[in-house]
mmCIF file of C-alpha atoms in Angstrom:
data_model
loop_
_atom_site.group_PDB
_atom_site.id
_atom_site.type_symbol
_atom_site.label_atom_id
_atom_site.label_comp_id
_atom_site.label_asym_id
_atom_site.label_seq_id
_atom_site.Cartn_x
_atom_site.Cartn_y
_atom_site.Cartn_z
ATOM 1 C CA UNK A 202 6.024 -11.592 26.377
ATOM 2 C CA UNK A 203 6.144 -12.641 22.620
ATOM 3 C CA UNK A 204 2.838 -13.722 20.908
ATOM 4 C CA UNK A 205 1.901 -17.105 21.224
ATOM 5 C CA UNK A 206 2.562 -19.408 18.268
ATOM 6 C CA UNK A 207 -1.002 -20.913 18.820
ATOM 7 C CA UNK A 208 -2.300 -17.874 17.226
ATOM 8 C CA UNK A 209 -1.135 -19.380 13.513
ATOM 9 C CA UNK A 210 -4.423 -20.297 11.614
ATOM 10 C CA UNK A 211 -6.559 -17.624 13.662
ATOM 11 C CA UNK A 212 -9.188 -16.625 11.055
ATOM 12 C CA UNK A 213 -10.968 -12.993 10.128
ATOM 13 C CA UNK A 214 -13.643 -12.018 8.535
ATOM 14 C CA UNK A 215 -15.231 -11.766 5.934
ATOM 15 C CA UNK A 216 -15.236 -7.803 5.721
ATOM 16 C CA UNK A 217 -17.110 -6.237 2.891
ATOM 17 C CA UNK A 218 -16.841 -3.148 1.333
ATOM 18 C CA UNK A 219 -18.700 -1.365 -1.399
ATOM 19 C CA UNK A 220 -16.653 0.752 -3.894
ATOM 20 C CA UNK A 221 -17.414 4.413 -4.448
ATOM 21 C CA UNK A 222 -16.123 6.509 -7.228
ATOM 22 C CA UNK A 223 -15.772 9.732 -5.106
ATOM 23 C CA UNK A 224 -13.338 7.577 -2.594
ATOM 24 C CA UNK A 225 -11.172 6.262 -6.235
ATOM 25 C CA UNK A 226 -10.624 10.186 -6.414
ATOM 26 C CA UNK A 227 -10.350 11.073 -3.147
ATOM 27 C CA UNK A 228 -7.286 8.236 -2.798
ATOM 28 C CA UNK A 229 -5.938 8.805 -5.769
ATOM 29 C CA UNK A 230 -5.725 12.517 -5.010
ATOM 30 C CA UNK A 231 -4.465 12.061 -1.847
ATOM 31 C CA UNK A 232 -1.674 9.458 -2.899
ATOM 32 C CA UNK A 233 -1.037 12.072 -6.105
ATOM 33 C CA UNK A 234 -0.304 15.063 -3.749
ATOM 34 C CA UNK A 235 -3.462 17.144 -3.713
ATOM 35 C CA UNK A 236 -6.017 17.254 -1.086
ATOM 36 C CA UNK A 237 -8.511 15.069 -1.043
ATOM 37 C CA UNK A 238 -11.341 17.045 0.096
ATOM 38 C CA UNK A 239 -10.783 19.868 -2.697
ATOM 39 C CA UNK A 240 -11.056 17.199 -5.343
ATOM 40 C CA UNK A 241 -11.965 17.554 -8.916
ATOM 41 C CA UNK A 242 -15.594 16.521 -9.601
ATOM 42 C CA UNK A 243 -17.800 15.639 -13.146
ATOM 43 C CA UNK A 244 -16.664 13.949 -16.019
ATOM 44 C CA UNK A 245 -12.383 15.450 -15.843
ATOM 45 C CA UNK A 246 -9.270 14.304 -13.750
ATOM 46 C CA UNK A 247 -6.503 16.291 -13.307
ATOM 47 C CA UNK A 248 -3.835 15.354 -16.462
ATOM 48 C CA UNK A 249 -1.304 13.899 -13.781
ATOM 49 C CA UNK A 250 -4.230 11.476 -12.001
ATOM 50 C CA UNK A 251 -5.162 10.240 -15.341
ATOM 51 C CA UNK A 252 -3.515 7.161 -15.577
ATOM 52 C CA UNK A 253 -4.101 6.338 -12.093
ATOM 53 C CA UNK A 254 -7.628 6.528 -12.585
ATOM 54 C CA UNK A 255 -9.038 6.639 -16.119
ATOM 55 C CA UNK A 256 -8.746 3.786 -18.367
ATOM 56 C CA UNK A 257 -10.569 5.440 -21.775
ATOM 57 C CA UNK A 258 -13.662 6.521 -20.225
ATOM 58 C CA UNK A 259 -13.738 4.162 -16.946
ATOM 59 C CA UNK A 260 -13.279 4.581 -13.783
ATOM 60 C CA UNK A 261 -10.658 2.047 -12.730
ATOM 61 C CA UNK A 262 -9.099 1.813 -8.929
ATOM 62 C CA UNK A 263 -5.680 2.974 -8.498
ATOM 63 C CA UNK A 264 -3.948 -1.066 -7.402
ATOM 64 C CA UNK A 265 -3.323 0.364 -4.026
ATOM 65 C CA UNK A 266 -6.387 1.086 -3.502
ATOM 66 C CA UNK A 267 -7.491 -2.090 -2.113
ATOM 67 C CA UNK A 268 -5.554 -0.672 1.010
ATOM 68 C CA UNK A 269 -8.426 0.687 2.004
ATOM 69 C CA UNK A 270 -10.502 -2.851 2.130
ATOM 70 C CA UNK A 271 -8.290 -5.669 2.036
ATOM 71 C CA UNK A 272 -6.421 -4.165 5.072
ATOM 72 C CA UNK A 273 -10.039 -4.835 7.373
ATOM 73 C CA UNK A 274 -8.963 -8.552 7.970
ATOM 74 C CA UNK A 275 -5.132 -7.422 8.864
ATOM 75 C CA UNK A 276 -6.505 -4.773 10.915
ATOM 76 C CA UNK A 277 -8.818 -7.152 12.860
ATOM 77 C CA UNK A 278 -5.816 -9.931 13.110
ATOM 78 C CA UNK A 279 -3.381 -7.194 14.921
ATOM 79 C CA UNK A 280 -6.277 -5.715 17.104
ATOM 80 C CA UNK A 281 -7.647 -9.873 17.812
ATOM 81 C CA UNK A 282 -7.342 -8.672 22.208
ATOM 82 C CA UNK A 283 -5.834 -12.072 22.320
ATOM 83 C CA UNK A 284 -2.757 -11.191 20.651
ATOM 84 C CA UNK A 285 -2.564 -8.166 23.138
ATOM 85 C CA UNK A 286 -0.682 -6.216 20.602
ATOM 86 C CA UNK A 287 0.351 -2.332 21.543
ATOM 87 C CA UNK A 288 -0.507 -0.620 18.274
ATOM 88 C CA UNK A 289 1.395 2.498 19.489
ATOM 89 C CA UNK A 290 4.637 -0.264 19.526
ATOM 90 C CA UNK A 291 3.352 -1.921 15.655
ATOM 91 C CA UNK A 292 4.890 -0.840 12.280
ATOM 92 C CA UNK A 293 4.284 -2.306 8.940
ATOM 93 C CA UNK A 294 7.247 -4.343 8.068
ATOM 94 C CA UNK A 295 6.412 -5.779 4.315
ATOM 95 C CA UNK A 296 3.714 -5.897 2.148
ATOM 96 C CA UNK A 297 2.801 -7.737 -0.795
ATOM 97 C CA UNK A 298 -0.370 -7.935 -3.606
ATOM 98 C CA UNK A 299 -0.765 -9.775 -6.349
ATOM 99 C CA UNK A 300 -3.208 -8.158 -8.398
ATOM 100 C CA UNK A 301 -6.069 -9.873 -10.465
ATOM 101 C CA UNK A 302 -8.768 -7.856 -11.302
ATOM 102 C CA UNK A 303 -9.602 -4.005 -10.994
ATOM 103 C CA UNK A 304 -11.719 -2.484 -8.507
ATOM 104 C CA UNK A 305 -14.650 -0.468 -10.446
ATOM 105 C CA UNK A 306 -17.386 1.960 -8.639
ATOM 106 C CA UNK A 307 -20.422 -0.264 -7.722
ATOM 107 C CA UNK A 308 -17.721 -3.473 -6.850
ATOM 108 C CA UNK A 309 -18.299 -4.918 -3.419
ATOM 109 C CA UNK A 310 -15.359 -6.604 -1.934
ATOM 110 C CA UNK A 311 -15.295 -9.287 0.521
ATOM 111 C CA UNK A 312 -11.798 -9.927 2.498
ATOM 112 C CA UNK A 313 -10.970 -12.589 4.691
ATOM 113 C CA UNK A 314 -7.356 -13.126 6.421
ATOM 114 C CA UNK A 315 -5.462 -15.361 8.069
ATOM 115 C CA UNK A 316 -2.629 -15.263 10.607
ATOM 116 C CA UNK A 317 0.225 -17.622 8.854
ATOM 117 C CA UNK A 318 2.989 -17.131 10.704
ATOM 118 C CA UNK A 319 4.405 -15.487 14.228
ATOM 119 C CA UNK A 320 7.622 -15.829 15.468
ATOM 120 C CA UNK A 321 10.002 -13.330 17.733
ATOM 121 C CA UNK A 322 13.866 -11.685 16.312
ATOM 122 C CA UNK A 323 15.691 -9.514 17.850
ATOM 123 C CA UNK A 324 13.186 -8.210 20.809
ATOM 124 C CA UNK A 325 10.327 -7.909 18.016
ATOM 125 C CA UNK A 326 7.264 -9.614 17.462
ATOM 126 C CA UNK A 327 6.773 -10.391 14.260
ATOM 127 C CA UNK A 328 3.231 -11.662 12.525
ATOM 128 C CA UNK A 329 2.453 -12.286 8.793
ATOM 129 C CA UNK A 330 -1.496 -12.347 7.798
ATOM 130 C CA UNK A 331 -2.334 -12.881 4.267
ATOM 131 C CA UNK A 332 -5.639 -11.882 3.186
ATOM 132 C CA UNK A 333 -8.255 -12.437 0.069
ATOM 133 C CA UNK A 334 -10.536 -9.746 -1.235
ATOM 134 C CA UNK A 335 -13.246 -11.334 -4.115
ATOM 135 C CA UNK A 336 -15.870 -9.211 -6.197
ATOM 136 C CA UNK A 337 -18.877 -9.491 -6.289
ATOM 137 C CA UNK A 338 -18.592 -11.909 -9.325
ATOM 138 C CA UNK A 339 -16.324 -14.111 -6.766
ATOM 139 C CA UNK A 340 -13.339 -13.357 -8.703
ATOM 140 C CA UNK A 341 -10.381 -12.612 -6.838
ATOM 141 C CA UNK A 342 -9.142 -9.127 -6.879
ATOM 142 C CA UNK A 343 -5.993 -8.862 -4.843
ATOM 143 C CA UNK A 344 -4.221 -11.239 -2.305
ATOM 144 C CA UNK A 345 -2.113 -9.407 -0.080
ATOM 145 C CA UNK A 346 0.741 -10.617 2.523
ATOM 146 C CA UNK A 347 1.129 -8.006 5.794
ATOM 147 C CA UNK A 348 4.012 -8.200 8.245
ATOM 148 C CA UNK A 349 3.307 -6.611 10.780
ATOM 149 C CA UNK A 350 6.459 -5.702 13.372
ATOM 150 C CA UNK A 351 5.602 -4.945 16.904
ATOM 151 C CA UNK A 352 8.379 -3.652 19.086
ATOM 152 C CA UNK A 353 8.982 -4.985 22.800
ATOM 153 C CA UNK A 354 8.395 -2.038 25.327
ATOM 154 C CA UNK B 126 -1.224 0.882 -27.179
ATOM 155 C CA UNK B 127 0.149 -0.243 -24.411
ATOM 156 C CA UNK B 128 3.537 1.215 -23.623
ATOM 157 C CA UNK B 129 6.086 -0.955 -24.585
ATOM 158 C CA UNK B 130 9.044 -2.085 -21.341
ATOM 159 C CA UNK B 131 12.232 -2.871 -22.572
ATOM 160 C CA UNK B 132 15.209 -3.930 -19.737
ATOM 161 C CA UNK B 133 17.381 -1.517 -19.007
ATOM 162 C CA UNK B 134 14.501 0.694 -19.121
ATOM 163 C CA UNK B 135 14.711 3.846 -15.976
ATOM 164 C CA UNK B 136 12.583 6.429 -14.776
ATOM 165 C CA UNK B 137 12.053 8.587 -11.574
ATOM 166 C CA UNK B 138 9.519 9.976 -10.001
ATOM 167 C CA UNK B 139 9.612 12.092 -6.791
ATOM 168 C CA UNK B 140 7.114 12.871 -3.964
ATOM 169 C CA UNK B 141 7.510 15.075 -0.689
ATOM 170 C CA UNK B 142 5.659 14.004 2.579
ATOM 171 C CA UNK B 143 4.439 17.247 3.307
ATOM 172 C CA UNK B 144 3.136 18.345 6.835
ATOM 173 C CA UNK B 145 -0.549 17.261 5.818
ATOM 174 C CA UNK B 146 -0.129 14.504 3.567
ATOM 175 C CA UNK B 147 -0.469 11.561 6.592
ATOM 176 C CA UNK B 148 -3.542 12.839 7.449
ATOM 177 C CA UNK B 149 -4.784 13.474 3.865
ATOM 178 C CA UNK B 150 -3.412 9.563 2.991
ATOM 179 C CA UNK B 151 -5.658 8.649 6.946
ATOM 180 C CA UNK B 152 -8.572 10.236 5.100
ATOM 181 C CA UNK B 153 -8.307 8.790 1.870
ATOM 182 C CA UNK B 154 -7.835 5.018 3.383
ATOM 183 C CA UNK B 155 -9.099 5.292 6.613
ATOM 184 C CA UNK B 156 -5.621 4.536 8.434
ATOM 185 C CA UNK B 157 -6.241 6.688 11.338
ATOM 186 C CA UNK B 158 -3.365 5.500 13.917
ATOM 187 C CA UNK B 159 -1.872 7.651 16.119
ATOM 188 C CA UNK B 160 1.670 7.369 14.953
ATOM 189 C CA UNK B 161 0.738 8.341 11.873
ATOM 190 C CA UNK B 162 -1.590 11.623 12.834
ATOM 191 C CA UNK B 163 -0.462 13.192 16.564
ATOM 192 C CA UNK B 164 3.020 14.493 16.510
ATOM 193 C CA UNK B 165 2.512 13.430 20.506
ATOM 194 C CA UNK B 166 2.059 9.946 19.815
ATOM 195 C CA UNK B 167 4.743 9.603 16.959
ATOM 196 C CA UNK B 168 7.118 10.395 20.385
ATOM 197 C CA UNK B 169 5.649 8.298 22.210
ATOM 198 C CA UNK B 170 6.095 5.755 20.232
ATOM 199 C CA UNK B 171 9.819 6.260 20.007
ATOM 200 C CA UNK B 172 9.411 7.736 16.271
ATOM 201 C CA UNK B 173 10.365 11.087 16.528
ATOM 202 C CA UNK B 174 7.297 12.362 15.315
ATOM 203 C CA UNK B 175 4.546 11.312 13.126
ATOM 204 C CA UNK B 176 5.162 9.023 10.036
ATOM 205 C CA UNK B 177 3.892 8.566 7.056
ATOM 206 C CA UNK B 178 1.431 5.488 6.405
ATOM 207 C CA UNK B 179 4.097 2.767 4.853
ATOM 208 C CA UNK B 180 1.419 1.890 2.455
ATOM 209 C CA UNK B 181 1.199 5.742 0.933
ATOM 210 C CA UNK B 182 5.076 5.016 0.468
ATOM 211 C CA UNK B 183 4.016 1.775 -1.220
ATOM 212 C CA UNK B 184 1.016 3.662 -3.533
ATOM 213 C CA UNK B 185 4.386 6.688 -4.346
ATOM 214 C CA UNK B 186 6.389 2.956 -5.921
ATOM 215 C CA UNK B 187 3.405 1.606 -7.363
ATOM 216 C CA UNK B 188 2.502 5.225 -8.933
ATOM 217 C CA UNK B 189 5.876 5.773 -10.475
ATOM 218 C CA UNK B 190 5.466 2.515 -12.198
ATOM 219 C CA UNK B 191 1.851 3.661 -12.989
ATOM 220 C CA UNK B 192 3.150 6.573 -14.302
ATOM 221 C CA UNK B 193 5.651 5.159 -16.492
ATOM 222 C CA UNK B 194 3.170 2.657 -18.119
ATOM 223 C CA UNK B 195 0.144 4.942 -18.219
ATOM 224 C CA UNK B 196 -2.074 2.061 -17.638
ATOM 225 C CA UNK B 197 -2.838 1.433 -13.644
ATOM 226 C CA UNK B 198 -4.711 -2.305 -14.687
ATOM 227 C CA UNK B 199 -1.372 -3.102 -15.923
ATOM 228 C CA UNK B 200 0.332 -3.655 -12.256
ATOM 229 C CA UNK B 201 0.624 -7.190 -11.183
ATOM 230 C CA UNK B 202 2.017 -7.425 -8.135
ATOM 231 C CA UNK B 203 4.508 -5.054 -5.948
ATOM 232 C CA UNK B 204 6.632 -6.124 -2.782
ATOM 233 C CA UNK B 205 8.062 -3.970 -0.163
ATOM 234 C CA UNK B 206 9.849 -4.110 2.959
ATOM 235 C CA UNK B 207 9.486 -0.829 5.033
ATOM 236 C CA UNK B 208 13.270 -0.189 5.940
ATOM 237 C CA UNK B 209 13.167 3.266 7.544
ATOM 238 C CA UNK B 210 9.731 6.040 8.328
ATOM 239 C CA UNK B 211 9.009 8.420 6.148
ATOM 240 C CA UNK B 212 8.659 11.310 7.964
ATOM 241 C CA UNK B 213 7.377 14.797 7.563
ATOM 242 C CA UNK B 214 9.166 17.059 5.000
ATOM 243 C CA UNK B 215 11.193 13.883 3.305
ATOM 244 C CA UNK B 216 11.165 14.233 -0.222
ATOM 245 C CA UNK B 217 11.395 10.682 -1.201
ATOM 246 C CA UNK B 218 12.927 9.853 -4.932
ATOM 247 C CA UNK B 219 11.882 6.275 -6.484
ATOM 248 C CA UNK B 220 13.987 5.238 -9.157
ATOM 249 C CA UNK B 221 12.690 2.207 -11.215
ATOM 250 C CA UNK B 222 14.819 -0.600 -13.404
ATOM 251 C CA UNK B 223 13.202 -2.774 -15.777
ATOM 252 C CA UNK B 224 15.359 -5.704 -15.156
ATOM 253 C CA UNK B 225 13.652 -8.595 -16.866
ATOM 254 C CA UNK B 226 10.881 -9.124 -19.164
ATOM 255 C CA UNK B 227 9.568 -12.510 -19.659
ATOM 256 C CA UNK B 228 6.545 -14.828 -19.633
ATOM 257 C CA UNK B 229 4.074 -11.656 -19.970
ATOM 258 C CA UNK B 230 6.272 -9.505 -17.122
ATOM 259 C CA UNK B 231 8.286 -6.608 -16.548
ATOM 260 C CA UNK B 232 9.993 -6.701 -13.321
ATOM 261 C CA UNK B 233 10.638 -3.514 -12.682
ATOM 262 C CA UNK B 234 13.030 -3.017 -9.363
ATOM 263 C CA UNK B 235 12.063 0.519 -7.700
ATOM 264 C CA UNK B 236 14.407 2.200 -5.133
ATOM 265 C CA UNK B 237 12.735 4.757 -3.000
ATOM 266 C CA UNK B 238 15.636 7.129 -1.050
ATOM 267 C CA UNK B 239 14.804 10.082 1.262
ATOM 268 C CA UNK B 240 16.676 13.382 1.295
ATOM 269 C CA UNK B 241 19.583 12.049 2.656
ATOM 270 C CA UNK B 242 20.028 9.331 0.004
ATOM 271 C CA UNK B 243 18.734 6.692 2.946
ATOM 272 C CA UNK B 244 16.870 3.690 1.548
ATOM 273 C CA UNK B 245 13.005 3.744 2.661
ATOM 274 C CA UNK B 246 12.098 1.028 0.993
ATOM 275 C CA UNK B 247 14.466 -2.258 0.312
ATOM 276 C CA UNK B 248 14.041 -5.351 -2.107
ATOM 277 C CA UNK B 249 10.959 -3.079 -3.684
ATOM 278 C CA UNK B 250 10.009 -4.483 -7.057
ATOM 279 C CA UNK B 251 6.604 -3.875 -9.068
ATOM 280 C CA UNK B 252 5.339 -6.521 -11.924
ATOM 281 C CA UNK B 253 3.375 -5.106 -15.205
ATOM 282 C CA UNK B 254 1.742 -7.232 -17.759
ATOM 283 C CA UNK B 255 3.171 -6.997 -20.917
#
């Protein structure tokens, strides 16, 4: 049965999340092709990591990494039990950020997300939430736009 | 100094989805679903197997632009749509296109192609402040 349109609007959050410096690494090691748990610790970074996460001295996140906060409001949109989405049937169809600001350790992030559009193609589900992850300072850090595609069993 | 884009502008930059790298990207983010970390439940799920997070294949665009630019704060926006799994053992090759620079931009159009020259990624472009 496809999701009901009445689900537009449907709010969620706000999330928060507090950056760590160790989890910069650990995703920017994982996303560079090592292993995150046998990261590099102290002051270095491996020469092909620096530009994802050294800016001069600082400790910048890698842009993507705000897939590991700004996706809390998504992830509580497509688990929302009155969508009754199947996860094992849901793949990520698009994704967009704009980016503002960068994440630093010590940042905490708030997200919140809405559900802006739902419709049905093809025997797919299909539901877009955009979502809105501030600093501390209230700036805006990223916006992001998920489309989420859930199959029909 | 920042690295100067110019259009026409082309680089690559290649990364294999090796048998571990789901669950090291599930680690690193947190993205724990099934599909992407028990082989069982990648069947299940009609996938063949387990795939790879689409937003590690998003961070592999982003990081060849990264790469390029060797400034990460420099990335303005990226767009995606997921057009096929990644799945174990792909070696995916992103090719990126500076193919307009205006108003403080690059656009910089990335094509991301498995093994078999398949597009996993379509309509993939990344922005950098210039």
């Amino acid at each position: 049965m496809p999701i009901d349109k009445k689900h537009i609007g449907s709010k969620y959050g706000p999330t928060t999340y507090e950056i760590g410096a160790e989890k910069l690494r650990e995703f920017a090691y994982a996303v560079g092709g090592g292993v995150p748990s046998m990261g590099f610790t102290g002051t270095g970074a491996p020469t092909s990591l620096l530009p994802q996460l050294w800016q001069g001295r600082e400790i910048v996140g890698f842009p993507s990494f705000c897939n590991v906060f700004a996706i809390a409001p998504f992830g509580l949109a497509v688990t929302d039990p009155k969508l009754g989405i199947n996860l094992l049937m849901l793949v990520h169809g698009e994704q967009e950020y704009e980016f503002f600001e960068p994440v630093r350790p010590g940042d905490v992030i708030t997200s919140t997300g809405e559900i802006t559009d739902i419709f049905e193609k093809q025997a797919k589900d299909f539901v877009t939430v955009v979502t809105e992850s501030k600093n501390q300072h209230g700036k805006v850090v990223v916006r992001g736009r998920w489309l989420a595609v859930i199959r029909h069993g | 100094m920042a690295k100067q884009l110019s259009v026409g502008d082309t680089f690559t930059h290649v990364r294999e989805c090796d048998k571990y790298r789901p669950i090291y990207y599930a680690a690193a983010s947190g993205d724990f679903n099934p599909i992407h970390i028990d082989a069982d439940a990648g069947k299940a799920a009609g996938l063949g197997g387990p795939i790879l997070q689409g937003l590690c294949t998003l961070s592999w665009a982003v990081e060849s632009v990264v790469n390029h630019v060797e400034d990460a704060t420099r990335i303005a926006k990226v767009k995606v749509r997921f057009s096929r799994p990644v799945m174990i053992d792909d070696t995916i090759t992103y090719t990126g296109k500076v193919t307009e620079v205006a108003n403080g931009r690059a656009v910089v159009e990335v094509a991301a192609k498995n093994q078999k020259g398949e597009d996993v990624l379509k309509g993939a472009v990344v922005e950098v402040r210039v």
